Coordinates of C-alpha atoms in Angstrom, one line a residue:
Chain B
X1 CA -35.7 -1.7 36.4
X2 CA -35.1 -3.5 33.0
X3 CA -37.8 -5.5 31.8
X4 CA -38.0 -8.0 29.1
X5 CA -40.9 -8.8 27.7
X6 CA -41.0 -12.1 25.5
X7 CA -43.5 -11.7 23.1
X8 CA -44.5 -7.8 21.9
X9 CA -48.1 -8.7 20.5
X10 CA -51.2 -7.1 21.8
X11 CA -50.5 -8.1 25.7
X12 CA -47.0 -7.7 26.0
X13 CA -46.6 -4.3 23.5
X14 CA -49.3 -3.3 25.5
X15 CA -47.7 -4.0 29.0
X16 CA -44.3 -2.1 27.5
X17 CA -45.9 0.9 27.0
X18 CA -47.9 0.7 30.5
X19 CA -44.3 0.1 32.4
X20 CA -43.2 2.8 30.4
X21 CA -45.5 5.5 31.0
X22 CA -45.9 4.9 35.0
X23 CA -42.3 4.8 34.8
X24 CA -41.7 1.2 36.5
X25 CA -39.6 0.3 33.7
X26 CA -36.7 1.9 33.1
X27 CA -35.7 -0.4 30.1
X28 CA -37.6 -1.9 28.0
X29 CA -36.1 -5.0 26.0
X30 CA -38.2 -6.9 23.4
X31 CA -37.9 -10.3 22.7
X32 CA -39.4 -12.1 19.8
X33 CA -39.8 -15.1 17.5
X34 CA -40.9 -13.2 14.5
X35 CA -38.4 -10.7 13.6
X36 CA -41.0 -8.2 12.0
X37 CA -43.1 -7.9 15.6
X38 CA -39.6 -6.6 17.1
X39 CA -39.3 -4.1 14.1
X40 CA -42.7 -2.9 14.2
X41 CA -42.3 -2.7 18.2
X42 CA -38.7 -0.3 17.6
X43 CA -40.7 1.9 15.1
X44 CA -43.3 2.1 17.6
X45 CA -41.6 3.0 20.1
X46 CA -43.2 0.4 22.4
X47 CA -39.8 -1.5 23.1
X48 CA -36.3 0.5 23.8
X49 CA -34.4 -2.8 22.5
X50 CA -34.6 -5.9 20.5
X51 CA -32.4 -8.4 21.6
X52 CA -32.7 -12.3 21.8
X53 CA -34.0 -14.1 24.7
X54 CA -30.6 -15.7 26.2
X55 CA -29.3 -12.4 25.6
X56 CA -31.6 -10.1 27.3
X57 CA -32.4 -12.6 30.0
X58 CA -29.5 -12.1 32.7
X59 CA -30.0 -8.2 32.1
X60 CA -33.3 -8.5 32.9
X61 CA -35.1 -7.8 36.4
X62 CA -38.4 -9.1 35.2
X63 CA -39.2 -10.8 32.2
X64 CA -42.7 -11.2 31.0
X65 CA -43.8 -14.1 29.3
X66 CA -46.3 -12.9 26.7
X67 CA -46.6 -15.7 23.7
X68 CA -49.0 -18.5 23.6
X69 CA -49.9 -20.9 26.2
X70 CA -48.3 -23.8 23.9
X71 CA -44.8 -21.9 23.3
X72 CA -44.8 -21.3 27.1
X73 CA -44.5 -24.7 27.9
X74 CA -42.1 -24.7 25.8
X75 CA -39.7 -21.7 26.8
X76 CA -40.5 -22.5 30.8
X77 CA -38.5 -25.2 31.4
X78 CA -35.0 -23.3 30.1
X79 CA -35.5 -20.3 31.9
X80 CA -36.6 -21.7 34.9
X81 CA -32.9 -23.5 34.9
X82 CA -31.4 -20.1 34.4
X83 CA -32.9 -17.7 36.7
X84 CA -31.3 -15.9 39.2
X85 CA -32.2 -12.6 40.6
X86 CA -34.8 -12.2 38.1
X87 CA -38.4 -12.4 38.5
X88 CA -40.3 -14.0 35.8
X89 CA -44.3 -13.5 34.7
X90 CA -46.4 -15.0 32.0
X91 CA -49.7 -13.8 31.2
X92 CA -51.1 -16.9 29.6
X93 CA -54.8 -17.1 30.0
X94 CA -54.2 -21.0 31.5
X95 CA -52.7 -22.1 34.8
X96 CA -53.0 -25.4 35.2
X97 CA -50.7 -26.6 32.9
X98 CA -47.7 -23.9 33.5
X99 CA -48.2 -24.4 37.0
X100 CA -47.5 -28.3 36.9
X101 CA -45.0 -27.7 35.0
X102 CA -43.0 -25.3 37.2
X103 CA -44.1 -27.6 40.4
X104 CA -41.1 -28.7 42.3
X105 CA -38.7 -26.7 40.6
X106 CA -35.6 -25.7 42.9
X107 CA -36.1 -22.3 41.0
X108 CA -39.9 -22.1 41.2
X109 CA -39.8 -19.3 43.5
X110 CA -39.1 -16.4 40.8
X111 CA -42.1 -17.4 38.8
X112 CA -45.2 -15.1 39.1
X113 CA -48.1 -17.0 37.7
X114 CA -50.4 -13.9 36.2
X115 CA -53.8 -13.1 34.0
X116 CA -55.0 -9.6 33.2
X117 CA -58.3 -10.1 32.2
X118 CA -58.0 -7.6 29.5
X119 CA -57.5 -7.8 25.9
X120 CA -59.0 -6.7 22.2
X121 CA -60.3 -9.3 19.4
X122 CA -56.8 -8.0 17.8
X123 CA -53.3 -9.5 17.8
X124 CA -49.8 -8.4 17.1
X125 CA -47.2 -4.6 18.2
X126 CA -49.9 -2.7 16.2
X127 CA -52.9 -4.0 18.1
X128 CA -50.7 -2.5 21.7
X129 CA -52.6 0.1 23.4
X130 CA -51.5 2.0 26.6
X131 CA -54.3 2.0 28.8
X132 CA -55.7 -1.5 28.0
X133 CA -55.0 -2.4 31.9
X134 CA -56.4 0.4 33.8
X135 CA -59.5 -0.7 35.9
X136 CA -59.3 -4.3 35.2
X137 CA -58.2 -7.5 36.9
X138 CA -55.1 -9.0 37.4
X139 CA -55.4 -12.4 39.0
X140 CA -52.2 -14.0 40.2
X141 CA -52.6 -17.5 40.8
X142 CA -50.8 -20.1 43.5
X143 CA -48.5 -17.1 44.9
X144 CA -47.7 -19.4 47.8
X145 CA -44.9 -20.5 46.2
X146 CA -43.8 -17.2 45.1
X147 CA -40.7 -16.1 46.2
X148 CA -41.8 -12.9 48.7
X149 CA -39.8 -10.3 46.7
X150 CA -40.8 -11.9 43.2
X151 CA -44.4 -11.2 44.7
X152 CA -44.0 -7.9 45.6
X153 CA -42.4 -6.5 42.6
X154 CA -45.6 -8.0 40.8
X155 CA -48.1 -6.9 43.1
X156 CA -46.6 -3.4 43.3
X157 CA -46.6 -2.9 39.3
X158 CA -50.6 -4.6 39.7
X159 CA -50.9 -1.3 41.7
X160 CA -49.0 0.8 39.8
X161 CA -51.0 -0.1 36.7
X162 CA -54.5 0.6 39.0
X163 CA -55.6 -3.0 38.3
X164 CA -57.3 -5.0 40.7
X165 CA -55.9 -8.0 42.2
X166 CA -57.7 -11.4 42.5
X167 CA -55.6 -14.5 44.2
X168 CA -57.4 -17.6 42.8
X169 CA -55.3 -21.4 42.2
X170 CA -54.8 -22.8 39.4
X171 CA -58.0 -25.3 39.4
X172 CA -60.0 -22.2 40.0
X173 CA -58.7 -19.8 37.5
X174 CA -58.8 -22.3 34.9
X175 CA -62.7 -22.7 35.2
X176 CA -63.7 -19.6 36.0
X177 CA -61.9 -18.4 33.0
X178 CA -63.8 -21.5 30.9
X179 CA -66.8 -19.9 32.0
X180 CA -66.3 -16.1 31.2
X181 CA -63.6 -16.0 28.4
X182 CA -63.3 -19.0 27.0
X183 CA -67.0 -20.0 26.2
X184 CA -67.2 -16.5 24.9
X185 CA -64.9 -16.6 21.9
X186 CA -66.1 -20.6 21.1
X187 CA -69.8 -18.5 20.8
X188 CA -68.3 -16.2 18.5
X189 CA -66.3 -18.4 16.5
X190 CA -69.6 -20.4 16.2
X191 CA -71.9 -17.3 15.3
X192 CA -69.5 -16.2 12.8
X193 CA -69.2 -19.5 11.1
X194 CA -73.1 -19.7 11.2
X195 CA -73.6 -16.2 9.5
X196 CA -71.0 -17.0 7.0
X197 CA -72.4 -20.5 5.7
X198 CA -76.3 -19.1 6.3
X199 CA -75.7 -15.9 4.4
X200 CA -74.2 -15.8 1.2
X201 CA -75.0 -12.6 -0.3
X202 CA -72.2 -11.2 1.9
X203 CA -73.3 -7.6 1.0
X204 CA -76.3 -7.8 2.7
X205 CA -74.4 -8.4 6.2
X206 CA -72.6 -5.6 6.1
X207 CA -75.4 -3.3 5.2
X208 CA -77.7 -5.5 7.9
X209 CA -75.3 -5.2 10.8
X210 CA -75.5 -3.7 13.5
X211 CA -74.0 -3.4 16.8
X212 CA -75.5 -6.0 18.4
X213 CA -74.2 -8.1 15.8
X214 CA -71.2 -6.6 15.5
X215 CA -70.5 -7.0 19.4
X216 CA -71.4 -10.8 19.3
X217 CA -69.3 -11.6 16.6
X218 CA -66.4 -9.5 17.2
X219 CA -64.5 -12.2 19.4
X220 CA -64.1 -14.9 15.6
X221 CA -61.6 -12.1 14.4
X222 CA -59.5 -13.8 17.7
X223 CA -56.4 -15.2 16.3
X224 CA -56.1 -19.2 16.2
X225 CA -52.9 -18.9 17.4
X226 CA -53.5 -17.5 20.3
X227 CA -57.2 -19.5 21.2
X228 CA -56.0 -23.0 19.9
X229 CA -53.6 -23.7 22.7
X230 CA -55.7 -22.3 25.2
X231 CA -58.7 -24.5 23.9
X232 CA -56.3 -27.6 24.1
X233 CA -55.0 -26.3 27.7
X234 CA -58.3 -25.9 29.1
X235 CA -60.1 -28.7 27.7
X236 CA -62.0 -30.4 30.3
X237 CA -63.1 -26.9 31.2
X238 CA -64.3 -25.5 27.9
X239 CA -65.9 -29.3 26.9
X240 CA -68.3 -29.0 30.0
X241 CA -69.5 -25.0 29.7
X242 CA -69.7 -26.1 26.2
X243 CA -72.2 -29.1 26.7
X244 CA -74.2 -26.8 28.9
X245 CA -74.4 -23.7 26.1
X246 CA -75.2 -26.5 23.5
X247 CA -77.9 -28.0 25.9
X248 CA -79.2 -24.1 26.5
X249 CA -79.2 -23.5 22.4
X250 CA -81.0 -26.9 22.1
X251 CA -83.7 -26.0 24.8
X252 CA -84.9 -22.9 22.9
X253 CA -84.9 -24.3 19.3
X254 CA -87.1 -26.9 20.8
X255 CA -89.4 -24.4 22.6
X256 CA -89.5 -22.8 19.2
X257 CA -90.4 -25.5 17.1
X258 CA -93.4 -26.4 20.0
X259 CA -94.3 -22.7 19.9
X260 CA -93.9 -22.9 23.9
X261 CA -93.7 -18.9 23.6
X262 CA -94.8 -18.7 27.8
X263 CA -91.1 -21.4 28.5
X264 CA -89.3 -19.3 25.7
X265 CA -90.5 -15.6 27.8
X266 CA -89.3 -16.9 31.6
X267 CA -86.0 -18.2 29.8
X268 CA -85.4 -14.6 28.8
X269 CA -86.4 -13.3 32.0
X270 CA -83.7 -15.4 33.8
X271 CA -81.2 -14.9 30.8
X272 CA -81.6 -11.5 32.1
X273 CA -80.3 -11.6 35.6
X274 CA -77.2 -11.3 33.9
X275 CA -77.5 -7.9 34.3
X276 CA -77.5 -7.9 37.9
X277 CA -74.2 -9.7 37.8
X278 CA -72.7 -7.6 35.5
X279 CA -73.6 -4.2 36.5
Chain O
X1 CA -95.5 18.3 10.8
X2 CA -96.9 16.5 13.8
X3 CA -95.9 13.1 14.4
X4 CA -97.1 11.0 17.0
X5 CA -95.4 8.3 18.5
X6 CA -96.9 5.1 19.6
X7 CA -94.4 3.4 22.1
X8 CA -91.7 5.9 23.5
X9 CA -89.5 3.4 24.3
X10 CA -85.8 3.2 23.2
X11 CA -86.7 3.5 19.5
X12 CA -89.9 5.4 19.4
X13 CA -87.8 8.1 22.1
X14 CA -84.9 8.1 20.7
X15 CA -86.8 8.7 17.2
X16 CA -88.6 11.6 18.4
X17 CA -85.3 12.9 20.0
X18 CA -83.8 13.1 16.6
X19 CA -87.2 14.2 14.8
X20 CA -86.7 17.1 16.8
X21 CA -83.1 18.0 16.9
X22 CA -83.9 18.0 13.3
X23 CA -86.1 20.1 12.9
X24 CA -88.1 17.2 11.5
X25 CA -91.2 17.6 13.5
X26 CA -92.9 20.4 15.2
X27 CA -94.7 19.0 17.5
X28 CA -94.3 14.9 19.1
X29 CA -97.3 13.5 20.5
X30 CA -96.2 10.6 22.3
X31 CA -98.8 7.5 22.7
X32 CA -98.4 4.7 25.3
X33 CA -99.9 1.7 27.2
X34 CA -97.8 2.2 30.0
X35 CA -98.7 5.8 31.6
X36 CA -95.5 5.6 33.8
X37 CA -93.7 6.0 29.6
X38 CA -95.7 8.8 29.2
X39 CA -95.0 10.5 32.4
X40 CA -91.2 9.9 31.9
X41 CA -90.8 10.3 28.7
X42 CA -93.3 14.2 29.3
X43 CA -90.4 14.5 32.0
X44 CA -87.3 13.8 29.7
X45 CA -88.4 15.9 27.0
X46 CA -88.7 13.5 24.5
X47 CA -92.4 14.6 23.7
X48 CA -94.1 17.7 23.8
X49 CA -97.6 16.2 24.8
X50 CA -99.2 12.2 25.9
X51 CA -102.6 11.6 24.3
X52 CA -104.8 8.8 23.8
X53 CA -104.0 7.5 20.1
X54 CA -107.4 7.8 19.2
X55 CA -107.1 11.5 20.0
X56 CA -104.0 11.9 18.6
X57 CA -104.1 10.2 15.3
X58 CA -106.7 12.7 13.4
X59 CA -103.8 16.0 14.1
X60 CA -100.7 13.4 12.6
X61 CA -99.0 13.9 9.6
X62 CA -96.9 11.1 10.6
X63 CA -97.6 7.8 13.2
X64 CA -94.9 6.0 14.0
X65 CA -95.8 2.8 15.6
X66 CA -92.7 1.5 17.8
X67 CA -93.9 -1.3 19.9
X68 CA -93.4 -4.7 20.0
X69 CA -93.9 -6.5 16.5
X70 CA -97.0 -8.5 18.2
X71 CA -98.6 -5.5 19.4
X72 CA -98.4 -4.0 16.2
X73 CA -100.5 -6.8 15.0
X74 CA -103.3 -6.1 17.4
X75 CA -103.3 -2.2 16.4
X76 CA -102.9 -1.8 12.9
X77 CA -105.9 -3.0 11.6
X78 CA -107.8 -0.1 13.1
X79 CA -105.5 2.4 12.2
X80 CA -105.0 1.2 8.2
X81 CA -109.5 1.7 8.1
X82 CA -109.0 5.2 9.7
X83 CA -105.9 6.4 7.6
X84 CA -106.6 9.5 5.8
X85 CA -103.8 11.8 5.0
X86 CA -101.8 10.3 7.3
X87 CA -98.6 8.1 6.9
X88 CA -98.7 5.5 9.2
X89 CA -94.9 4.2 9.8
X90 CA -93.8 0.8 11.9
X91 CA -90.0 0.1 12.9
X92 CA -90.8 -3.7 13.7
X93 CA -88.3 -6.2 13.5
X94 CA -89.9 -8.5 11.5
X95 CA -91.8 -7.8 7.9
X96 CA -93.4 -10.5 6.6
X97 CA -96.4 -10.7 8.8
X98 CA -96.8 -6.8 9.1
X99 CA -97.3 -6.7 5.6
X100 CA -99.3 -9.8 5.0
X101 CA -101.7 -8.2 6.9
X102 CA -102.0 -4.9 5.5
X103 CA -102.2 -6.2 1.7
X104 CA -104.9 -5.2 0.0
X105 CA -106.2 -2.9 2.0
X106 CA -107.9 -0.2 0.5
X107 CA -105.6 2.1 2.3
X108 CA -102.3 0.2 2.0
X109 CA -100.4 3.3 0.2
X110 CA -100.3 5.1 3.8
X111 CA -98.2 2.7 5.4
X112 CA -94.1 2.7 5.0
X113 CA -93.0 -0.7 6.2
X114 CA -89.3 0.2 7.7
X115 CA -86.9 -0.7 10.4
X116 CA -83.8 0.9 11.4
X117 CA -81.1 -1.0 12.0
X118 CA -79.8 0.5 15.7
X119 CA -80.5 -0.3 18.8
X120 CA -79.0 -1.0 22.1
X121 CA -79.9 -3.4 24.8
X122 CA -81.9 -1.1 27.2
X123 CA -85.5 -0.3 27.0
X124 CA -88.0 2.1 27.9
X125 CA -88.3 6.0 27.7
X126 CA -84.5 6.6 29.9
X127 CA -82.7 4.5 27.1
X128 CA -83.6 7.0 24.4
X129 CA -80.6 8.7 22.8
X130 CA -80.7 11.2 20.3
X131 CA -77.9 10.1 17.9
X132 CA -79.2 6.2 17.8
X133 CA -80.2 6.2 14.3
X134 CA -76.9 8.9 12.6
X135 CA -75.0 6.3 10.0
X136 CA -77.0 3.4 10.7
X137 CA -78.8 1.3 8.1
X138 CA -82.7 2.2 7.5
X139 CA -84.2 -0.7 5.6
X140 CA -87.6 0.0 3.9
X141 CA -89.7 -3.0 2.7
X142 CA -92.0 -3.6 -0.5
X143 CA -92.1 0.4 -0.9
X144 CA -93.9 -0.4 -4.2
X145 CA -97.4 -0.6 -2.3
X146 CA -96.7 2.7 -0.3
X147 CA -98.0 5.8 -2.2
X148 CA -95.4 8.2 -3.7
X149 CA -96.2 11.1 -0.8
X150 CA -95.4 8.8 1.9
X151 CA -92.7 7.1 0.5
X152 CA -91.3 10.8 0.0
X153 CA -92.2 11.8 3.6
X154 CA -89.8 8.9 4.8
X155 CA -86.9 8.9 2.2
X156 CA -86.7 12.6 3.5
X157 CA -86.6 11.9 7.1
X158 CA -84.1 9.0 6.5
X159 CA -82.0 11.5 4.3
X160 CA -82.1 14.0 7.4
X161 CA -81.2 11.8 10.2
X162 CA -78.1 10.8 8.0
X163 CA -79.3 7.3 8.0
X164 CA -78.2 5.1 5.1
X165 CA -81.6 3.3 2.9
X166 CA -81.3 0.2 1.7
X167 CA -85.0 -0.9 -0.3
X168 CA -85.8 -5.1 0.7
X169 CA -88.9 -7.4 -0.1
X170 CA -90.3 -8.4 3.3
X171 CA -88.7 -12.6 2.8
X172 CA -85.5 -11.1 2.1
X173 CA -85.7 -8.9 5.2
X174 CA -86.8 -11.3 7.6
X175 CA -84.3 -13.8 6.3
X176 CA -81.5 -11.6 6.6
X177 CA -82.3 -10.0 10.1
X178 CA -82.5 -13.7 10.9
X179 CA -79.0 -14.2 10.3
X180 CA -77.2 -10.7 11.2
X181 CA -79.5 -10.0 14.4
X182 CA -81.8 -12.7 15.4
X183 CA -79.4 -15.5 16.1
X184 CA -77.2 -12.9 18.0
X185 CA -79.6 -12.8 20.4
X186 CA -80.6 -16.3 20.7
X187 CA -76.5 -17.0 21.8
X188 CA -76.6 -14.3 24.1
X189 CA -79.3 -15.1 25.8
X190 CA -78.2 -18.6 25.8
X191 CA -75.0 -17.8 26.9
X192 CA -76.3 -15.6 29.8
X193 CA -78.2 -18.8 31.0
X194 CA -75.0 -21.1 30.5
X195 CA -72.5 -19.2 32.7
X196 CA -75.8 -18.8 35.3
X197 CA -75.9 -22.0 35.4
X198 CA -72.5 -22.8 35.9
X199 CA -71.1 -19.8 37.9
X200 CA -72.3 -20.6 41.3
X201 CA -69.8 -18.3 42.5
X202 CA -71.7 -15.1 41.0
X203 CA -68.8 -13.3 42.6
X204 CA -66.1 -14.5 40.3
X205 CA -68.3 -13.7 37.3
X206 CA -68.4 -10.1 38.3
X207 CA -64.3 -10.3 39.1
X208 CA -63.5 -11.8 36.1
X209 CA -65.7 -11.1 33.3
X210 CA -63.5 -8.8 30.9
X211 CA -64.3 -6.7 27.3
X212 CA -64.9 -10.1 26.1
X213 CA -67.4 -11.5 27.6
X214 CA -69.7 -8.1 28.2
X215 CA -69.8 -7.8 25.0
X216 CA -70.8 -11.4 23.8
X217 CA -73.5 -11.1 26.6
X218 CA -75.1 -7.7 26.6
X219 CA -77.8 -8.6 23.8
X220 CA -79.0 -10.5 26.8
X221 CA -80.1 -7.6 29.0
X222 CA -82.6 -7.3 26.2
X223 CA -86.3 -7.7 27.0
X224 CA -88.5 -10.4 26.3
X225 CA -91.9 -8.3 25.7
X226 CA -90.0 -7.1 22.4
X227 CA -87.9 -10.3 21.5
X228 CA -90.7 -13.0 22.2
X229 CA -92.5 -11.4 19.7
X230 CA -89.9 -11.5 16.9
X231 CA -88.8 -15.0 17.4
X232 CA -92.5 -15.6 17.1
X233 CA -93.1 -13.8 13.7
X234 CA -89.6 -15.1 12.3
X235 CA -89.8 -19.0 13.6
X236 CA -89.1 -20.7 10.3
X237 CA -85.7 -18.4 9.8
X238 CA -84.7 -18.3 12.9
X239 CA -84.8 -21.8 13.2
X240 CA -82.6 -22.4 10.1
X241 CA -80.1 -20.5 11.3
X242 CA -80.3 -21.8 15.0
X243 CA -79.9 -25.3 13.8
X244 CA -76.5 -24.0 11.7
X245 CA -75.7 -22.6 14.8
X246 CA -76.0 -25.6 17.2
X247 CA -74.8 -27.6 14.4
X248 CA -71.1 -25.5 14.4
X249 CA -70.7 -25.6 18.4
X250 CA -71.5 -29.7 17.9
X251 CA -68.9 -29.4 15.3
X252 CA -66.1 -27.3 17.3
X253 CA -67.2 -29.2 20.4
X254 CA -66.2 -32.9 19.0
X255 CA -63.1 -32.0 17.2
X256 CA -62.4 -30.2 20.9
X257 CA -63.2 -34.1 22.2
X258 CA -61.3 -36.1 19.5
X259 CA -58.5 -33.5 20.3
X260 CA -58.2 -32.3 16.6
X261 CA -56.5 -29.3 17.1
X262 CA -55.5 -29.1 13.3
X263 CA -59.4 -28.7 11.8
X264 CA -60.1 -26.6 15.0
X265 CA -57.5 -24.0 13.7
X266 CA -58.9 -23.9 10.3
X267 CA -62.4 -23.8 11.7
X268 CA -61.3 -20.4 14.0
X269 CA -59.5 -18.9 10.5
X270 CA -62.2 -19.5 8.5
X271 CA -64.3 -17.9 11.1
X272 CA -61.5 -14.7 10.8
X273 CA -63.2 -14.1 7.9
X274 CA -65.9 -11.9 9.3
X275 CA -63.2 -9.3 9.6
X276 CA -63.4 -8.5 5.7
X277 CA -67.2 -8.4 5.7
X278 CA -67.3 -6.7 9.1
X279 CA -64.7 -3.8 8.3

């Protein structure tokens, strides 16, 4: 099939190649707002085609919406007027918004609402990696009112990619996501602004650094781009995991400060059930 | 030369691993307060005999004392009167106190006040690796009070494990550790208790958590008998840097409220910056 995908950063360039190599695309058109992406992409071999958007769209079996939360508002509403046959994706890391936007639309049936929980702190065609999907999760979310075919194209290419396939709504996706993505990078923004105010003999970080550092702070080189809108999106969500990881950081400075070393121990000990939940 | 280990954990093992492979030591007398570490790490290879210290210390050319920084407290008094030929060694996480204590003493030149910069978040005798230590930072401390035959001894061993030396006063070490390792634990382990907290669902967690969040919240697997301790030791800089900390999440969290996406950008570039210091 021909597949377009709208947006040939680190998700979508890495999505080309993936349709590519398990051959489920046969045709891979690339579709972009900055010209130099699309170029990149070419030399890279991770798109067959550039082409613009109206152009490529009635071509297209599937197109896969890969850009920013914010410019997929934007970009919805047109090509929800205009499709057809084809099926159409995001991969936006919010739902709620997208979703009431497409609500009620006579069309609504060949949008796939989807998040592959997988990524890299980098951005852009040269950040695109073939294998960034295998073993992770796809979630699709409110496939209820998913056209049946639409559906089974996506879930087939879920399998085809070996990723696994959560169904969550909206509501659901969008906290759950506040809570294991989203607080995440707001941490490592935080840490990284810390470190850089604190320390100002930069040379002394890099030479100090390790990997525990390094893997904490890795998430700030995230582009704003990208995180802004989903921040904005996801608000409510990200305010309330927020207050409670403020309200966790706050608890331990004052155990500090009282030299409650016993409190400060068991809070470790229960920080460390984490393990249980991720292994 | 002989060298005896005190604390075959994930540093002292995975020190003697690579003492060995090197052709560093001869012989690795491993010394523990936990016979279970002795047994496993007799079983894994990592030493070639378990002793009493007491036994073990007279036979050293080298004692390498890897146990928690409070520990180390408790046991160097005894060891600094009883020092002979012997070059005592610590890998503690923290320096000023280490090396408040020890000033003065008539046998102060024995001792090499270092601490590798590598680590992971396991513990115990199984989470030795022999390569921890190969291109990671070695920082020595105040090696103007360690005579010139120990200081040797070390520079050696840090040339042979390919490690890189960088020389620090004790304030400048704590401070910096503070900042580039200390607080990355503290958010960890904060933010293991925030999504505890707030993921009733464990479930999802496990479903959804992706590269991202592992690696924000793997610091916080780490124990409490060894981070207790440094928090302890290093209260005054890791309070600084906590209250930066809170204070940039307050920051991020009310421009998130007064929905002032514009500063929030600039915040998450400024943060970017870590990229040039970190690569």
């Amino acid at each position: 099939m021909i597949v377009t995908i709208v947006g040939v950063g680190l998700i979508g360039g890495s999505l080309a190649l993936s349709l590519k190599e398990k051959g489920i695309a046969d045709r891979i058109i690339g579709a972009d707002n900055h010209n130099e992406n699309l170029q990149k992409a070419l030399s890279l071999n991770i798109i067959d085609e550039a082409a613009a958007l109206e152009d490529a769209f009635d071509r297209s079996d599937l197109v896969v919406l890969a850009i920013p939360v914010d410019a997929l508002l934007k970009v919805m509403p047109g090509l929800m007027d205009r499709a057809g046959k084809q099926v159409i994706m995001d991969v936006g890391s919010t739902k709620e918004k997208i979703l009431e936007l497409v609500a009620g639309h006579p069309n609504r049936g060949r949008f796939v609402a989807a998040h592959p929980m997988a990524g890299t702190e980098y951005s852009g065609p040269e950040a695109a990696v073939q294998h960034l999907f295998k073993g992770k999760t796809m979630v699709l979310c409110d496939v209820k009112h998913s056209d049946d075919d639409a559906l089974e194209m996506i879930e087939e290419m879920v399998d085809k990619l070996h990723m696994r396939l959560v169904y969550m709504n909206a509501e659901e996706h969008d906290l759950h996501t506040a809570y294991v993505s989203h607080i995440s990078h707001i941490t490592s923004f935080a840490l990284a602004l810390t470190v850089l105010e604190k320390e100002k003999e930069k040379g002394r970080i890099f030479e100090l650094a390790s990997g525990g550092f390094e893997s904490t702070v890795r998430l700030a080189k995230s582009s704003p781009d990208m995180w802004v809108p989903i921040f904005k999106h996801n608000r409510n969500n990200v305010l309330d995991v927020l207050d409670e990881h403020i309200h966790q950081l706050e608890q331990m400075r004052d155990l500090l400060k009282s030299e409650d070393y016993d409190t400060f121990y068991k809070l470790i000990q229960k920080s460390n059930k984490i393990k249980r939940i991720l292994k």
